[in-house]
Short mmCIF file of C-alpha atoms in Angstrom, two decimals:
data_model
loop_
_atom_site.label_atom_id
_atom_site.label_comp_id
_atom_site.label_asym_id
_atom_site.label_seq_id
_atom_site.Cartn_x
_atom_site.Cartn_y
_atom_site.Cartn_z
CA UNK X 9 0.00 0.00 0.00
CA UNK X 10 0.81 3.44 -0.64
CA UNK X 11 -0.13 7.18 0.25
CA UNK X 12 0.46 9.41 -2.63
CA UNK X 13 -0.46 13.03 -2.48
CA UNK X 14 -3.11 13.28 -5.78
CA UNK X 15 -2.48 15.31 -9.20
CA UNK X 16 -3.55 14.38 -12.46
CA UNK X 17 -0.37 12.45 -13.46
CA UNK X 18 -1.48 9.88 -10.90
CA UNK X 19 -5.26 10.15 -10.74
CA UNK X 20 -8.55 10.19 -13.24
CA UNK X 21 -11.87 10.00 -13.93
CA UNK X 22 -11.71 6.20 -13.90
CA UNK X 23 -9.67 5.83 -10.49
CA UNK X 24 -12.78 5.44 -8.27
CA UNK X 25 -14.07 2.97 -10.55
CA UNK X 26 -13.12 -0.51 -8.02
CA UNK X 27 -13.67 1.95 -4.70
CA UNK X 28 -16.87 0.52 -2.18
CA UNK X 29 -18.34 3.18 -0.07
CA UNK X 30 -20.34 0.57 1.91
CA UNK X 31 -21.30 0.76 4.85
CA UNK X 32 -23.97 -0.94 7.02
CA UNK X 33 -24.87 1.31 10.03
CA UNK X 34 -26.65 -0.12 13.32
CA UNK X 35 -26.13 2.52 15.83
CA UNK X 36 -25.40 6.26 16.07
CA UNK X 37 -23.67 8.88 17.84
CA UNK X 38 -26.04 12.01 19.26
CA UNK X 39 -25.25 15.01 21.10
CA UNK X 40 -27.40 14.83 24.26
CA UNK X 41 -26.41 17.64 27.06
CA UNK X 42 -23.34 18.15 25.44
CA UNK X 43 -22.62 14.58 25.55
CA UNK X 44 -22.36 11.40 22.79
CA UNK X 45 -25.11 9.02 23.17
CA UNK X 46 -25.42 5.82 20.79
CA UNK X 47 -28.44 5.20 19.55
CA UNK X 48 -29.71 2.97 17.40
CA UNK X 49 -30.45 4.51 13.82
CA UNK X 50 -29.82 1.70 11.38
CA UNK X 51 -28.74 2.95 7.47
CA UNK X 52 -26.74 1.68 4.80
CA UNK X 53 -24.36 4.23 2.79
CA UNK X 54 -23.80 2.99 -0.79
CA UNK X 55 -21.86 4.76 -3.41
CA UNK X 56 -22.37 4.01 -7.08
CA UNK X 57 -21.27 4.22 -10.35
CA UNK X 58 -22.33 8.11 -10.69
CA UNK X 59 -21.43 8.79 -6.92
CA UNK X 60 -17.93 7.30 -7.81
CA UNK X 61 -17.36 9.39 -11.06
CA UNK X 62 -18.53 12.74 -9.27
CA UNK X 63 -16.23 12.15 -6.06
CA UNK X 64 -13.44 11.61 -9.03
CA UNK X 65 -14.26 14.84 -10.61
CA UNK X 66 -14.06 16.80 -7.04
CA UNK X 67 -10.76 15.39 -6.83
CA UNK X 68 -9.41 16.29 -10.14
CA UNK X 69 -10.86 20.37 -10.04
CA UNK X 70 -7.81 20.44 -7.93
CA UNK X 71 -9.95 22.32 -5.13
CA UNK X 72 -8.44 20.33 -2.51
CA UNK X 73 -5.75 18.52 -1.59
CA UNK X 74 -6.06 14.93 -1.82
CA UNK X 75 -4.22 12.19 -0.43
CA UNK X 76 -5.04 8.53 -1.90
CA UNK X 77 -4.12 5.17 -0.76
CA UNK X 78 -3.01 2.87 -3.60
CA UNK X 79 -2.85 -1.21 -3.73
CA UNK X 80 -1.28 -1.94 -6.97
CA UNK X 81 -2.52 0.79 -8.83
CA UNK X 82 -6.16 0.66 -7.40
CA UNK X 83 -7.74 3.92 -5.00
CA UNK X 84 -8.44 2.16 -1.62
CA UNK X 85 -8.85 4.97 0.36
CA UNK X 86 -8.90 9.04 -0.28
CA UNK X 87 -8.51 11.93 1.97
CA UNK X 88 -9.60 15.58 0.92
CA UNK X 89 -8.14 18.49 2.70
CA UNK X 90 -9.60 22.11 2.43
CA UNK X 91 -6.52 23.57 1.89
CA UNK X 92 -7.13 27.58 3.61
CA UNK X 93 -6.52 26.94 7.52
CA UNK X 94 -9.86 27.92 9.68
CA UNK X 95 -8.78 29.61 13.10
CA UNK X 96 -5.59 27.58 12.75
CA UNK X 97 -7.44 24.21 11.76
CA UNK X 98 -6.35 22.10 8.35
CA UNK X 99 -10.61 20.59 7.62
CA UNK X 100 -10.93 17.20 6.39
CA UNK X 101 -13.74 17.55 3.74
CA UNK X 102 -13.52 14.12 2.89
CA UNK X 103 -12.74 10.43 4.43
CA UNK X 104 -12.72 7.11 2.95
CA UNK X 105 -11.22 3.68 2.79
CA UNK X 106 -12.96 1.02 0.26
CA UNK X 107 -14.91 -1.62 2.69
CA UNK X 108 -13.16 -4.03 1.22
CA UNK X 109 -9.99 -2.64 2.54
CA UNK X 110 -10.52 -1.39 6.60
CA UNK X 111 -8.88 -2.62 9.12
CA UNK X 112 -5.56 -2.64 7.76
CA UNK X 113 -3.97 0.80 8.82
CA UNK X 114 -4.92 2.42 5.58
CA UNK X 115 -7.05 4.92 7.10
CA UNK X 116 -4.44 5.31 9.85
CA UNK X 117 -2.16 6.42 7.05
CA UNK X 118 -4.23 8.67 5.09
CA UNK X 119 -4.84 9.91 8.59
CA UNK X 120 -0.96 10.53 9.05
CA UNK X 121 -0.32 12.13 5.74
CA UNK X 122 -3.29 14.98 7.03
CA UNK X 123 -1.20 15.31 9.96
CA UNK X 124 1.98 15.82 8.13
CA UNK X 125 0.05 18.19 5.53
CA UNK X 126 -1.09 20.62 8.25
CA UNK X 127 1.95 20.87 10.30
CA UNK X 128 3.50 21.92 6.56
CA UNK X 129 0.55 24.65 6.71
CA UNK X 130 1.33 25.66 10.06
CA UNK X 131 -2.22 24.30 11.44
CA UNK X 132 -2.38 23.42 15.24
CA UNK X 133 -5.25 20.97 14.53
CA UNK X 134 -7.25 18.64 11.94
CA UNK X 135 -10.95 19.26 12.09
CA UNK X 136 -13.64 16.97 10.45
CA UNK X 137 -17.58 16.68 10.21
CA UNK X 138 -17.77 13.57 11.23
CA UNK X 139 -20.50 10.81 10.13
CA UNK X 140 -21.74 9.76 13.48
CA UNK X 141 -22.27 5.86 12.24
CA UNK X 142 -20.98 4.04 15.72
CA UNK X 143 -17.63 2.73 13.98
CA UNK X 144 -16.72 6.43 12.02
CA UNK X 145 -17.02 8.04 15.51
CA UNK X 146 -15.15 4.56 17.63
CA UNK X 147 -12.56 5.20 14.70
CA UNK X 148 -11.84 9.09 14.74
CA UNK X 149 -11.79 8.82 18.51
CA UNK X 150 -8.70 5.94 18.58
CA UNK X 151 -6.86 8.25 16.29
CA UNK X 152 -7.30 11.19 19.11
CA UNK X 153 -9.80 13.03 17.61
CA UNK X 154 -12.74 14.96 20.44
CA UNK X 155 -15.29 17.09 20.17
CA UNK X 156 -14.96 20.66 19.23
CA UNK X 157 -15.01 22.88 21.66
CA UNK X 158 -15.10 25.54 18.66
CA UNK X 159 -17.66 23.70 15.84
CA UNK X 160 -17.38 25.49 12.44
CA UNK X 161 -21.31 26.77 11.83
CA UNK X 162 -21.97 25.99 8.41
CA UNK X 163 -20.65 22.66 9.24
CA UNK X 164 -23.07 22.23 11.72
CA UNK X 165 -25.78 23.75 9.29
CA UNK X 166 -24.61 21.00 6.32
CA UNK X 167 -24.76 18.30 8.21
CA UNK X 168 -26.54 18.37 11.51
CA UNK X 169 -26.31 15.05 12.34
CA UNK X 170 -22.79 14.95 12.14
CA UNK X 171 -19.91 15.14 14.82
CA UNK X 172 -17.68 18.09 14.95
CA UNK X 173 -14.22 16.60 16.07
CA UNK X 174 -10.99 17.81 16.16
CA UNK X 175 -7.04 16.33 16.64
CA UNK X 176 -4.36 18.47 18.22
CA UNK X 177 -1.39 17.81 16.09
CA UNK X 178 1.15 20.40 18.26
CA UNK X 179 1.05 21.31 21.46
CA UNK X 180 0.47 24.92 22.29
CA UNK X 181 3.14 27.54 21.78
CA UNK X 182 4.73 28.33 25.34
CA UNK X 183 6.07 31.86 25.69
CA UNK X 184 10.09 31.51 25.74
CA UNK X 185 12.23 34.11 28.02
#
């Protein structure tokens, strides 16, 4: 497997094409009194052919900057970065590894290359709107991610069901003598 940072010498139209957004969904995160309550809310997310071709597209307007996880040639994962900092925060716009794929470290990875991209950008933290699907929100919260004690609002407005969570990726500057 490997993470390479997306342009359109290495990505197209047609990289999607073997990509599975599937997910079955039993149980949900919810905000109750300021805290995460699981509830059960079962859904299935299922990405197809057009789905596939218009996440492609978003990739190649070159709006973003896109990591991708590749297994011999084949997108098994992708990670979209809004590349202008909010209040210090690098935003992941978009997520994914292939079903077929998880559990392997791949998201881990994509994860780390977001990391790596924001301390380039000077960014203190990574900030998502995160799908609150029971094993999204177990995941983000292994890799460190919390709730935002700062949620961006039109976020919040796009996606109301979702979790704002954030990472610290470097500690707070200390005033030096």
């Amino acid at each position: 497997m490997e993470i390479k940072l997306i342009d359109k010498s290495n990505f197209t139209r047609d990289s999607l094409k073997g990509f599975r957004r599937y997910q079955e969904v039993k149980n949900v995160y919810r905000l109750k009194d300021g805290n995460m309550t699981l509830v059960c809310n079962p859904f299935t997310e299922d990405w197809d052919a057009a789905r596939l071709l218009q996440k492609a597209e978003e990739i190649l307007k070159g709006k973003y900057v896109t990591y991708c996880a590749f297994e011999k040639n084949c997108v098994v994962g992708e990670i979209m970065l809004i590349p202008q900092l909010n209040k210090g925060r690098l935003i992941i716009d978009s997520f994914h590894v292939s079903s077929d794929y998880r559990r392997r470290g791949i998201g881990r990875s994509l994860l780390e290359a977001a990391r790596q991209e924001a301390l380039k950008r000077g960014a203190y933290s990574l900030y998502a709107s995160c799908c609150s699907a029971e094993e999204t929100i177990n995941f983000y919260s292994a890799m460190g991610f919390r709730l935002s004690s700062d949620p961006i609002p039109s976020l919040v407005k796009d996606e109301p069901y979702d979790l704002q969570m954030e990472c610290m990726i470097i500690k707070e500057k200390t005033n030096k003598r």
